[in-house]
One Martini backbone bead per residue (centre of mass of N, CA, C, O) as a GRO file, in nm:
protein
  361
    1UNK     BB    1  10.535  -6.038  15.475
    2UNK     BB    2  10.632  -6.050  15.776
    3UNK     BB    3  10.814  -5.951  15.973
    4UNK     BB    4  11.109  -6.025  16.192
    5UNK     BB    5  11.156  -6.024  16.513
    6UNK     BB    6  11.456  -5.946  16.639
    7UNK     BB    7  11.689  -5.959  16.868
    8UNK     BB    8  11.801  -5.798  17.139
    9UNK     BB    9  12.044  -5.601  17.223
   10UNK     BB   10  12.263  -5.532  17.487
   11UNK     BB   11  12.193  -5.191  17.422
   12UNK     BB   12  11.893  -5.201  17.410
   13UNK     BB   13  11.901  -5.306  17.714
   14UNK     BB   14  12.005  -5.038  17.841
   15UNK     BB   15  11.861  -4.845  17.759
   16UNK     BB   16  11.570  -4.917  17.840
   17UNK     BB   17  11.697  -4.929  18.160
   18UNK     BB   18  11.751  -4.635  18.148
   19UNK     BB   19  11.497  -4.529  18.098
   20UNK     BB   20  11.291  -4.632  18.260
   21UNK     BB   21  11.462  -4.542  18.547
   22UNK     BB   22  11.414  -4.269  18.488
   23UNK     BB   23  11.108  -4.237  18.481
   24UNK     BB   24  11.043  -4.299  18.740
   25UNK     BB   25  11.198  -4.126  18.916
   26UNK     BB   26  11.122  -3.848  18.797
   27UNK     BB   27  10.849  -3.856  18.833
   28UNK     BB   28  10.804  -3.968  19.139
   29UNK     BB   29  10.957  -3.788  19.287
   30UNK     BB   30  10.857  -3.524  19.131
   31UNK     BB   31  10.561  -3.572  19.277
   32UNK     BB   32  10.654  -3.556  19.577
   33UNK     BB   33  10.759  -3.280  19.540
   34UNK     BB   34  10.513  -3.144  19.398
   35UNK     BB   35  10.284  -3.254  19.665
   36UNK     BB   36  10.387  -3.215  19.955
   37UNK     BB   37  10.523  -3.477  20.097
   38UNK     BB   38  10.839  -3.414  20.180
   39UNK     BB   39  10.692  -3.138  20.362
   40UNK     BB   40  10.385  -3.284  20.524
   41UNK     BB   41  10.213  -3.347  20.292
   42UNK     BB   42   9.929  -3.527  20.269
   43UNK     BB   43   9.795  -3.490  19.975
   44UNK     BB   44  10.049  -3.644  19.803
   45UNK     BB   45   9.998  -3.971  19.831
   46UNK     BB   46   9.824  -4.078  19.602
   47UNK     BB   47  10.000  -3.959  19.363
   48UNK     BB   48  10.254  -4.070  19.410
   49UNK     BB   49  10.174  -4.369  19.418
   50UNK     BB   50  10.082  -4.372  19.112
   51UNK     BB   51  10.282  -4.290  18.951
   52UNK     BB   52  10.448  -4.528  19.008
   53UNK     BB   53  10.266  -4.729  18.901
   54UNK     BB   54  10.251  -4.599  18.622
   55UNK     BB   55  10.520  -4.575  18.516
   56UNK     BB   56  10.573  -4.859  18.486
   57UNK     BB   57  10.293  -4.924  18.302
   58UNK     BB   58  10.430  -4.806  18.076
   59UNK     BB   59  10.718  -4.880  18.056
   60UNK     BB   60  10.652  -5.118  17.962
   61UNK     BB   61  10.455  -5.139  17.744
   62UNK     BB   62  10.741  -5.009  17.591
   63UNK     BB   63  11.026  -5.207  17.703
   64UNK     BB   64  10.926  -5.490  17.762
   65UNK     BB   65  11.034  -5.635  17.458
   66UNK     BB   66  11.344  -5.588  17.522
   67UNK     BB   67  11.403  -5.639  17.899
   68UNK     BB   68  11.097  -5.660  18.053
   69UNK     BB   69  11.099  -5.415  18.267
   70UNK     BB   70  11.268  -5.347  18.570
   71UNK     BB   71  11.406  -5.091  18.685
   72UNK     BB   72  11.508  -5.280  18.905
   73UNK     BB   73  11.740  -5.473  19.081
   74UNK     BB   74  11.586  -5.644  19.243
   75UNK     BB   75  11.442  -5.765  19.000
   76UNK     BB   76  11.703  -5.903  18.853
   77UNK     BB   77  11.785  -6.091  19.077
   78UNK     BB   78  11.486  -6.259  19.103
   79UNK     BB   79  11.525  -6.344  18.834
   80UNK     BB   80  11.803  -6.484  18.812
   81UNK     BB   81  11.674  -6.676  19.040
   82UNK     BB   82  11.395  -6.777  18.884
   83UNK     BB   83  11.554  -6.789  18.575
   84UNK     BB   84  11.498  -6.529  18.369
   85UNK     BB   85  11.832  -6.463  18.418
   86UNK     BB   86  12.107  -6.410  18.351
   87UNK     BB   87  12.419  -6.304  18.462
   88UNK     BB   88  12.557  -6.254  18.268
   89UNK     BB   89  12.370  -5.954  18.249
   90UNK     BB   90  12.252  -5.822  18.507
   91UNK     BB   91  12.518  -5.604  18.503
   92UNK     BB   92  12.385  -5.456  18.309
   93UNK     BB   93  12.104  -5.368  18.420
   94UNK     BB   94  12.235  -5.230  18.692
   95UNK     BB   95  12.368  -5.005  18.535
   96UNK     BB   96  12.152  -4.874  18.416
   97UNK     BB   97  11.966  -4.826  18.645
   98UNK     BB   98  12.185  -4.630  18.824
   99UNK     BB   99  12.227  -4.427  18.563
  100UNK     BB  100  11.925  -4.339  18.585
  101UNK     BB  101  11.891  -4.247  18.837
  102UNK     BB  102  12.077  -4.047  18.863
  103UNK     BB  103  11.995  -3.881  18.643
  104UNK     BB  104  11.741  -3.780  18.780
  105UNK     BB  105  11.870  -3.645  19.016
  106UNK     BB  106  11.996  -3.482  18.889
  107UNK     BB  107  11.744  -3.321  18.690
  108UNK     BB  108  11.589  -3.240  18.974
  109UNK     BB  109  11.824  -3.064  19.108
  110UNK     BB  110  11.853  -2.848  18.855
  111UNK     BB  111  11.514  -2.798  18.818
  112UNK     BB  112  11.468  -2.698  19.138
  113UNK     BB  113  11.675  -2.433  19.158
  114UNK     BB  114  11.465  -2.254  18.977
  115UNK     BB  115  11.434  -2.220  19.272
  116UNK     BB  116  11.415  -2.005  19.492
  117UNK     BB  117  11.537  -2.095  19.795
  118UNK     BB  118  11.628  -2.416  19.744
  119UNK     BB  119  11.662  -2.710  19.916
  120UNK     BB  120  11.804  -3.024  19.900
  121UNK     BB  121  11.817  -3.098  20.201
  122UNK     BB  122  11.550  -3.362  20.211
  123UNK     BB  123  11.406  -3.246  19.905
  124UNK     BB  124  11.397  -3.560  19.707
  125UNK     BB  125  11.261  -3.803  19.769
  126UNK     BB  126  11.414  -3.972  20.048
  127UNK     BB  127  11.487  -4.221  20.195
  128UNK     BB  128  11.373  -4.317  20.546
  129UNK     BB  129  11.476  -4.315  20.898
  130UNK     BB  130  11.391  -4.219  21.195
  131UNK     BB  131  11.515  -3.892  21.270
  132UNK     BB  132  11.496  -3.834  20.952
  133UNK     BB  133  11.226  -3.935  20.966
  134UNK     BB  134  10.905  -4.091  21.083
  135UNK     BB  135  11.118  -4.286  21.340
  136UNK     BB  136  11.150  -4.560  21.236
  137UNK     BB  137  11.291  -4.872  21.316
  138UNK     BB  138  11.540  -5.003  21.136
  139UNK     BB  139  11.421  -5.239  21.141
  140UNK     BB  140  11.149  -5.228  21.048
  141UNK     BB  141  11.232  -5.101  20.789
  142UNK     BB  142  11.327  -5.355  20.690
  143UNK     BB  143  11.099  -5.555  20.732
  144UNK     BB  144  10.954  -5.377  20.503
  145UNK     BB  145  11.097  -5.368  20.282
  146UNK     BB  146  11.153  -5.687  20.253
  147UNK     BB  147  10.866  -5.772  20.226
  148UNK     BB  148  10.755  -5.592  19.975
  149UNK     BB  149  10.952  -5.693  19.757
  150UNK     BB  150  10.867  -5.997  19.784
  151UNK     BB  151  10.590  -5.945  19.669
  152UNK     BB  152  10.647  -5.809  19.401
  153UNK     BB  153  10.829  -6.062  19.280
  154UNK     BB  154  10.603  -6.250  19.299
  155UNK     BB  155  10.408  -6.075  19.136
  156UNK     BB  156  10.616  -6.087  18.828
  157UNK     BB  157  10.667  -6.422  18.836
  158UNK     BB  158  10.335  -6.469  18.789
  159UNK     BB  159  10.290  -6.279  18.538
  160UNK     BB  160  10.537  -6.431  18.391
  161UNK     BB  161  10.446  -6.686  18.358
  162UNK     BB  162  10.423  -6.941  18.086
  163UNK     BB  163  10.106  -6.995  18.204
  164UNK     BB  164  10.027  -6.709  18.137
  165UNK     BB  165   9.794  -6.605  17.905
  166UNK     BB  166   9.788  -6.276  17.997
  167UNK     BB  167  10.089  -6.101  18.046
  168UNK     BB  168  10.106  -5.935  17.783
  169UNK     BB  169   9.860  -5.751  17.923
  170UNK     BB  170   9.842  -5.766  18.210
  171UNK     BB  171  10.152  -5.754  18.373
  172UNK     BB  172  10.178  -5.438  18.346
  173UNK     BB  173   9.913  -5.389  18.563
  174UNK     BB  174   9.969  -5.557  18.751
  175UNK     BB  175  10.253  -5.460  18.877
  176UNK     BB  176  10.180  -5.096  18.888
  177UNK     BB  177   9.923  -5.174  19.091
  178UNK     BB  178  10.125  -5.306  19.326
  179UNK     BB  179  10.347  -5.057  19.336
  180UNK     BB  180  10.113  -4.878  19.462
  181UNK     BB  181  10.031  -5.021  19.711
  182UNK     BB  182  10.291  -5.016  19.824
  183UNK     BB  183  10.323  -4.739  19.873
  184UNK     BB  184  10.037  -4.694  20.046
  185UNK     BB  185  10.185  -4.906  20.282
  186UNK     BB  186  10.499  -4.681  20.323
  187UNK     BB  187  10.523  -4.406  20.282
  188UNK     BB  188  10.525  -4.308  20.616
  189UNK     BB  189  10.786  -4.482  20.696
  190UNK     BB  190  11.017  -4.452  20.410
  191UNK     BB  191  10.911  -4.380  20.100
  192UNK     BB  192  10.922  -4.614  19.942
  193UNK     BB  193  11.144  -4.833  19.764
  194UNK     BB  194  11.229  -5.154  19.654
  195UNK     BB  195  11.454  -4.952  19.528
  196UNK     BB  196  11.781  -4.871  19.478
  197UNK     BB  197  11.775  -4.688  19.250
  198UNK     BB  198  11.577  -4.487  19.362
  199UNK     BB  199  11.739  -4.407  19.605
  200UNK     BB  200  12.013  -4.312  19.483
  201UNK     BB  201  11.923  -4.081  19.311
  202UNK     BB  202  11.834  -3.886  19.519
  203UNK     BB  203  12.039  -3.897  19.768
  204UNK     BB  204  12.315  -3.795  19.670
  205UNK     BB  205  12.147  -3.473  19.679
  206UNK     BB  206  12.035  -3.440  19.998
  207UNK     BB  207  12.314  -3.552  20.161
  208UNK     BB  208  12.437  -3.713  20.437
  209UNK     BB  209  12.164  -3.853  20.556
  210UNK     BB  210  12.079  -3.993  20.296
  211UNK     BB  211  12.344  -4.178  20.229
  212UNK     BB  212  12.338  -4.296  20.541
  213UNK     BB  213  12.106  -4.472  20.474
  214UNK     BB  214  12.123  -4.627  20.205
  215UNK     BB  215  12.185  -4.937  20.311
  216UNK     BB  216  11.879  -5.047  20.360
  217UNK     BB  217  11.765  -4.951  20.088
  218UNK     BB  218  11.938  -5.230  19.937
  219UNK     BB  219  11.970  -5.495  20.113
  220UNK     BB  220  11.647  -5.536  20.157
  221UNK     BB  221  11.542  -5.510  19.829
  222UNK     BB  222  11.728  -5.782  19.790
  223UNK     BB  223  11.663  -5.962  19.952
  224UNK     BB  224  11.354  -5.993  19.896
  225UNK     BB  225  11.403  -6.087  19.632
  226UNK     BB  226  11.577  -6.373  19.698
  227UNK     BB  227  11.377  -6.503  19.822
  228UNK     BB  228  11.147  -6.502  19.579
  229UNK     BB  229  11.306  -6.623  19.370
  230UNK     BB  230  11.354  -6.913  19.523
  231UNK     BB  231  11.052  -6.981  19.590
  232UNK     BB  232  10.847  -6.972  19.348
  233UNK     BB  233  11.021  -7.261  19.243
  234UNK     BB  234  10.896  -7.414  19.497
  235UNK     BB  235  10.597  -7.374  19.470
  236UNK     BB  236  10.531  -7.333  19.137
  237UNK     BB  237  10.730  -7.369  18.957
  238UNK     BB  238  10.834  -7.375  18.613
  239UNK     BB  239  10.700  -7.299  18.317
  240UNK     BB  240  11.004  -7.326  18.229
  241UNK     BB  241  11.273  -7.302  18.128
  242UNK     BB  242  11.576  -7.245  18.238
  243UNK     BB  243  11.790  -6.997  18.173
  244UNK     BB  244  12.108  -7.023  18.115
  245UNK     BB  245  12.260  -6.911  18.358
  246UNK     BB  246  12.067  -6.960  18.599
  247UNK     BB  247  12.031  -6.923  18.934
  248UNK     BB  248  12.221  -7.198  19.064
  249UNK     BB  249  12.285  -7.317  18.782
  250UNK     BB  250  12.532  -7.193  18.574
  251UNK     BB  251  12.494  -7.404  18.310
  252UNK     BB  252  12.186  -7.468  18.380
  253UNK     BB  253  11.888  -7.560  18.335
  254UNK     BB  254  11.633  -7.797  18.382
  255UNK     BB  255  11.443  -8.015  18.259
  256UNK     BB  256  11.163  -8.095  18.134
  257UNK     BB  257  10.914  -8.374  18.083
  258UNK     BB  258  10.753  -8.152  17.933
  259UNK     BB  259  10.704  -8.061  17.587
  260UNK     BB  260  10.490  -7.826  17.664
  261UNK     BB  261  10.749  -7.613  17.675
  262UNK     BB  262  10.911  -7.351  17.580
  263UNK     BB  263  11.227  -7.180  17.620
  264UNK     BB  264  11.299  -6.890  17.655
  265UNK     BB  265  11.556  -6.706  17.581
  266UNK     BB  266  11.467  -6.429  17.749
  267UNK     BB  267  11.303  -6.255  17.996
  268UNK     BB  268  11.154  -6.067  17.792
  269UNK     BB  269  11.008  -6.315  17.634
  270UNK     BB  270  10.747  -6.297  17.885
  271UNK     BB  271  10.568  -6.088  17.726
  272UNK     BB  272  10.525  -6.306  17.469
  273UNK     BB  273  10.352  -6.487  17.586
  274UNK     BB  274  10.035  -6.616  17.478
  275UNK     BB  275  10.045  -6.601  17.199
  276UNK     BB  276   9.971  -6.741  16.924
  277UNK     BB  277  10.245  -6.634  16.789
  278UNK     BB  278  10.573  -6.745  16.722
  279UNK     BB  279  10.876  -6.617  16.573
  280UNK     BB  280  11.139  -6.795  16.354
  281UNK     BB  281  11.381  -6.795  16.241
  282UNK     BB  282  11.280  -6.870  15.891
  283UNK     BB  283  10.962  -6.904  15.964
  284UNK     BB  284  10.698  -6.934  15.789
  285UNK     BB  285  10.360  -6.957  15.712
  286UNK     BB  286  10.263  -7.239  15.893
  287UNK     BB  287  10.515  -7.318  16.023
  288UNK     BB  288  10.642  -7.573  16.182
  289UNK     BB  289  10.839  -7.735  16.372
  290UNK     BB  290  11.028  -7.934  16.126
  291UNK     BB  291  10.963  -7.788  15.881
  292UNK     BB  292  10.942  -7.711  15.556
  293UNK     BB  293  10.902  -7.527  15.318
  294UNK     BB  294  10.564  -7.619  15.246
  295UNK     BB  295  10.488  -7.804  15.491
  296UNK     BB  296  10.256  -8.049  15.572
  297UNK     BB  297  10.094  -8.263  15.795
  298UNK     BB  298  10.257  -8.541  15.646
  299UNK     BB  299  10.429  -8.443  15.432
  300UNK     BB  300  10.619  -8.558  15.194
  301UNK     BB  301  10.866  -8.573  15.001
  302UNK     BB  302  10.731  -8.424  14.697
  303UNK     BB  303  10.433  -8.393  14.811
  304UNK     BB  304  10.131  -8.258  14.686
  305UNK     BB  305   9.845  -8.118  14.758
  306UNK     BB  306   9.628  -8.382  14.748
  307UNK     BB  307   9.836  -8.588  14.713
  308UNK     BB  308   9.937  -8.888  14.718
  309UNK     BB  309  10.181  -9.102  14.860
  310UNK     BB  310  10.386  -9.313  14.826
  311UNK     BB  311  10.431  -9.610  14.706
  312UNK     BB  312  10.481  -9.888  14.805
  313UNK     BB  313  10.682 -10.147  14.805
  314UNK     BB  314  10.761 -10.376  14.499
  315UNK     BB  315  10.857 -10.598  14.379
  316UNK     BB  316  10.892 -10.755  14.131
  317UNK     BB  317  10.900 -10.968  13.848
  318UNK     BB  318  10.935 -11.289  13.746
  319UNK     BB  319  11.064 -11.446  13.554
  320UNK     BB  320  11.045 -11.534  13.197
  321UNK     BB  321  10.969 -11.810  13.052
  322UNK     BB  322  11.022 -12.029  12.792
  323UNK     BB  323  10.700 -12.055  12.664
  324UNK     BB  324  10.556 -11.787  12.779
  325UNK     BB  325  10.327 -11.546  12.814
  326UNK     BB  326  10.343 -11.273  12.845
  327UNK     BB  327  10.257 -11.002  13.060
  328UNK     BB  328  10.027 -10.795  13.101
  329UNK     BB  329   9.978 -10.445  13.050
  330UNK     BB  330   9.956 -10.231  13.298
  331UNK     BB  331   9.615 -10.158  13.443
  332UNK     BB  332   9.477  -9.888  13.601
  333UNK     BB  333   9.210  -9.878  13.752
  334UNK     BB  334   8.933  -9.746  13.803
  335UNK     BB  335   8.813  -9.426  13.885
  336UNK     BB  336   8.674  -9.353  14.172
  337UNK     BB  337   8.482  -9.157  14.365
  338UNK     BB  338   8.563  -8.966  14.613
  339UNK     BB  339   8.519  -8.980  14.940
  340UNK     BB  340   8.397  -8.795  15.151
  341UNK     BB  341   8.556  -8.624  15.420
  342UNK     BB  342   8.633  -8.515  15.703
  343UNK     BB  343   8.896  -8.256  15.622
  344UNK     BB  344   8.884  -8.289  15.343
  345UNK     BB  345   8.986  -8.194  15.031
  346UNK     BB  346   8.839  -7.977  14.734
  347UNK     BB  347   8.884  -7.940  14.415
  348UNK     BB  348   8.778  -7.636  14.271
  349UNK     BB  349   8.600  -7.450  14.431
  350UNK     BB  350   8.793  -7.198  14.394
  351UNK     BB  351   8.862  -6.952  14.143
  352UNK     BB  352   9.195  -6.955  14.232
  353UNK     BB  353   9.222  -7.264  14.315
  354UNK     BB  354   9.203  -7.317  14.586
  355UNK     BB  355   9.173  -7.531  14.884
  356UNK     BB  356   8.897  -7.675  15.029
  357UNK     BB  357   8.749  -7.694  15.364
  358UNK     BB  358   8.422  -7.906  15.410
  359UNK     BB  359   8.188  -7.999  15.539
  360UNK     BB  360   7.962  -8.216  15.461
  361UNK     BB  361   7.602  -8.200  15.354
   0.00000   0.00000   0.00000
């Protein structure tokens, strides 16, 4: 029999997204300052934006079935208000995501280190504006930072809504070269951020000018998110029930009046939804939700495959009068040949026993 997988933990959903998370930065940043575009070598820009792309793309499909896969506070936000996650966690998401960028950023700093003569400030591949980066304007960069935040976050809940039957395998690929495309059309002027961990992470260590600057890359990502975050299920609706403590109702989602939507438990059981079947604690293979172990549809409790269920209610016979005939001893009638009809089960088919199911010829 299957094994049943336990619900993730709120410590493995932390790890996870503290995982995920450290390797997003260190990957990235790590590939922008060894391709020389930190430096102003615009050679490694195709490698910089792909690497961040790929590595969401590895780390969802490999921890995207314990958190999610979010890796970045803007998603969490946008998550939590657009239904997918309640806020009891959200905050440690948060903390995770935080403390992974960070340890990347830390990792980066001690192991360029190693290289005689390097200096961190200015080196970290650290998002800027203005006279410190590539020139542009404070707003110019938020409205660009919180723009592209907004686009990641529609396609998101897009490829995750219970909607989407291929979320499962096609989600992660959505995501990654979203993230990539965005990445192109957007490191010449920020270094593009989108995540406010990513920036936070090496920044701490670039320097005081790269510090100063970091409120825009968290605030931009952030608005960004919870834009799309409230506007998705008011353009297309919630694909299931929102989850309990999430969105803008701290009680609970609102119920949908079609019945053909399960609610997920956690926003991370949204990379398998469109699965042939989930597996429900205690549920037995081939059992429907309401049935009995060893129930199938229409089976009576105590009736066995194959065999009729119990015959409807007859009154007594009434009684015998005095002086009268006790009535014949009942005789079941002859047994007919059964009638095959389609999807009747055939007794005796197979040599093991079992009913085979067979259209007649």
């Amino acid at each position: 029999m299957m094994d049943i997988d336990e619900t993730p933990t709120t410590g493995q959903k932390f790890s996870a997204e503290l995982i995920g998370t450290f390797v997003l930065v260190f990957f990235g940043c790590g590939a922008a300052i060894g391709s020389g575009l930190t430096a102003g070598d615009s050679s490694g820009y195709i490698v910089t934006g792909l690497t961040f792309g790929l590595t969401v793309l590895v780390m969802a499909y490999a921890v995207g079935r314990i958190s999610g896969g979010h890796f970045n506070p803007a998603v969490t936000l946008g998550a939590s208000l657009g239904g997918r996650l309640p806020w009891s966690q959200a905050g440690i998401y948060v903390a995770a995501q935080l403390v992974g960028g960070l340890l990347a950023g830390a990792a980066l700093f001690t192991i360029l280190h190693g290289f005689e003569g390097f200096n961190s400030e200015g080196n970290m591949a650290q998002n800027s504006f203005g006279a410190e980066g590539s020139g542009i304007a404070w707003w110019a960069a938020f409205l660009l930072e919180a723009l592209l935040t907004m686009i990641f976050l529609w396609v998101i809940l897009a490829v995750t809504d219970a909607r989407n039957e291929f979320q499962a395998v096609m989600g992660p690929l959505a995501i990654g070269f979203s993230l990539a495309m965005i990445h192109f059309a957007s490191m010449f002027a920020t270094g593009t951020s989108v995540n406010p961990a990513r920036s936070i992470g090496p920044a701490v260590f670039a320097g005081t000018d790269a510090i100063i600057q970091l409120w825009l890359f968290i605030l931009a990502p952030l608005l960004g998110a919870a834009i799309a975050g409230l506007t998705y299920p008011l353009l297309f609706d919630h694909g299931s029930e929102p989850v309990a403590g999430s969105g803008l109702n701290f009680g609970g989602g609102r119920r949908r009046k079609s019945a053909s939507y399960a609610p997920p438990q956690s926003y991370e059981q949204q990379w398998n939804q469109g699965q042939p079947h989930q597996w429900q604690p205690g549920q037995q293979p081939g059992q429907q939700p309401g049935q009995y172990p060893g129930q199938y549809p229409g089976q009576q409790p105590g009736q066995q495959w194959g065999q009729p269920g119990p015959a409807p209610y007859a009154p007594p016979p009434p009684p015998q009068q005095y002086g009268q005939p006790a009535p014949a001893p009942y005789a079941p009638p002859a047994q007919q040949p059964p009638t095959q009809h389609w999807g009747q089960p055939i007794e005796g088919d197979d040599e093991d026993g079992r009913t085979q199911i067979r259209r007649p010829d």
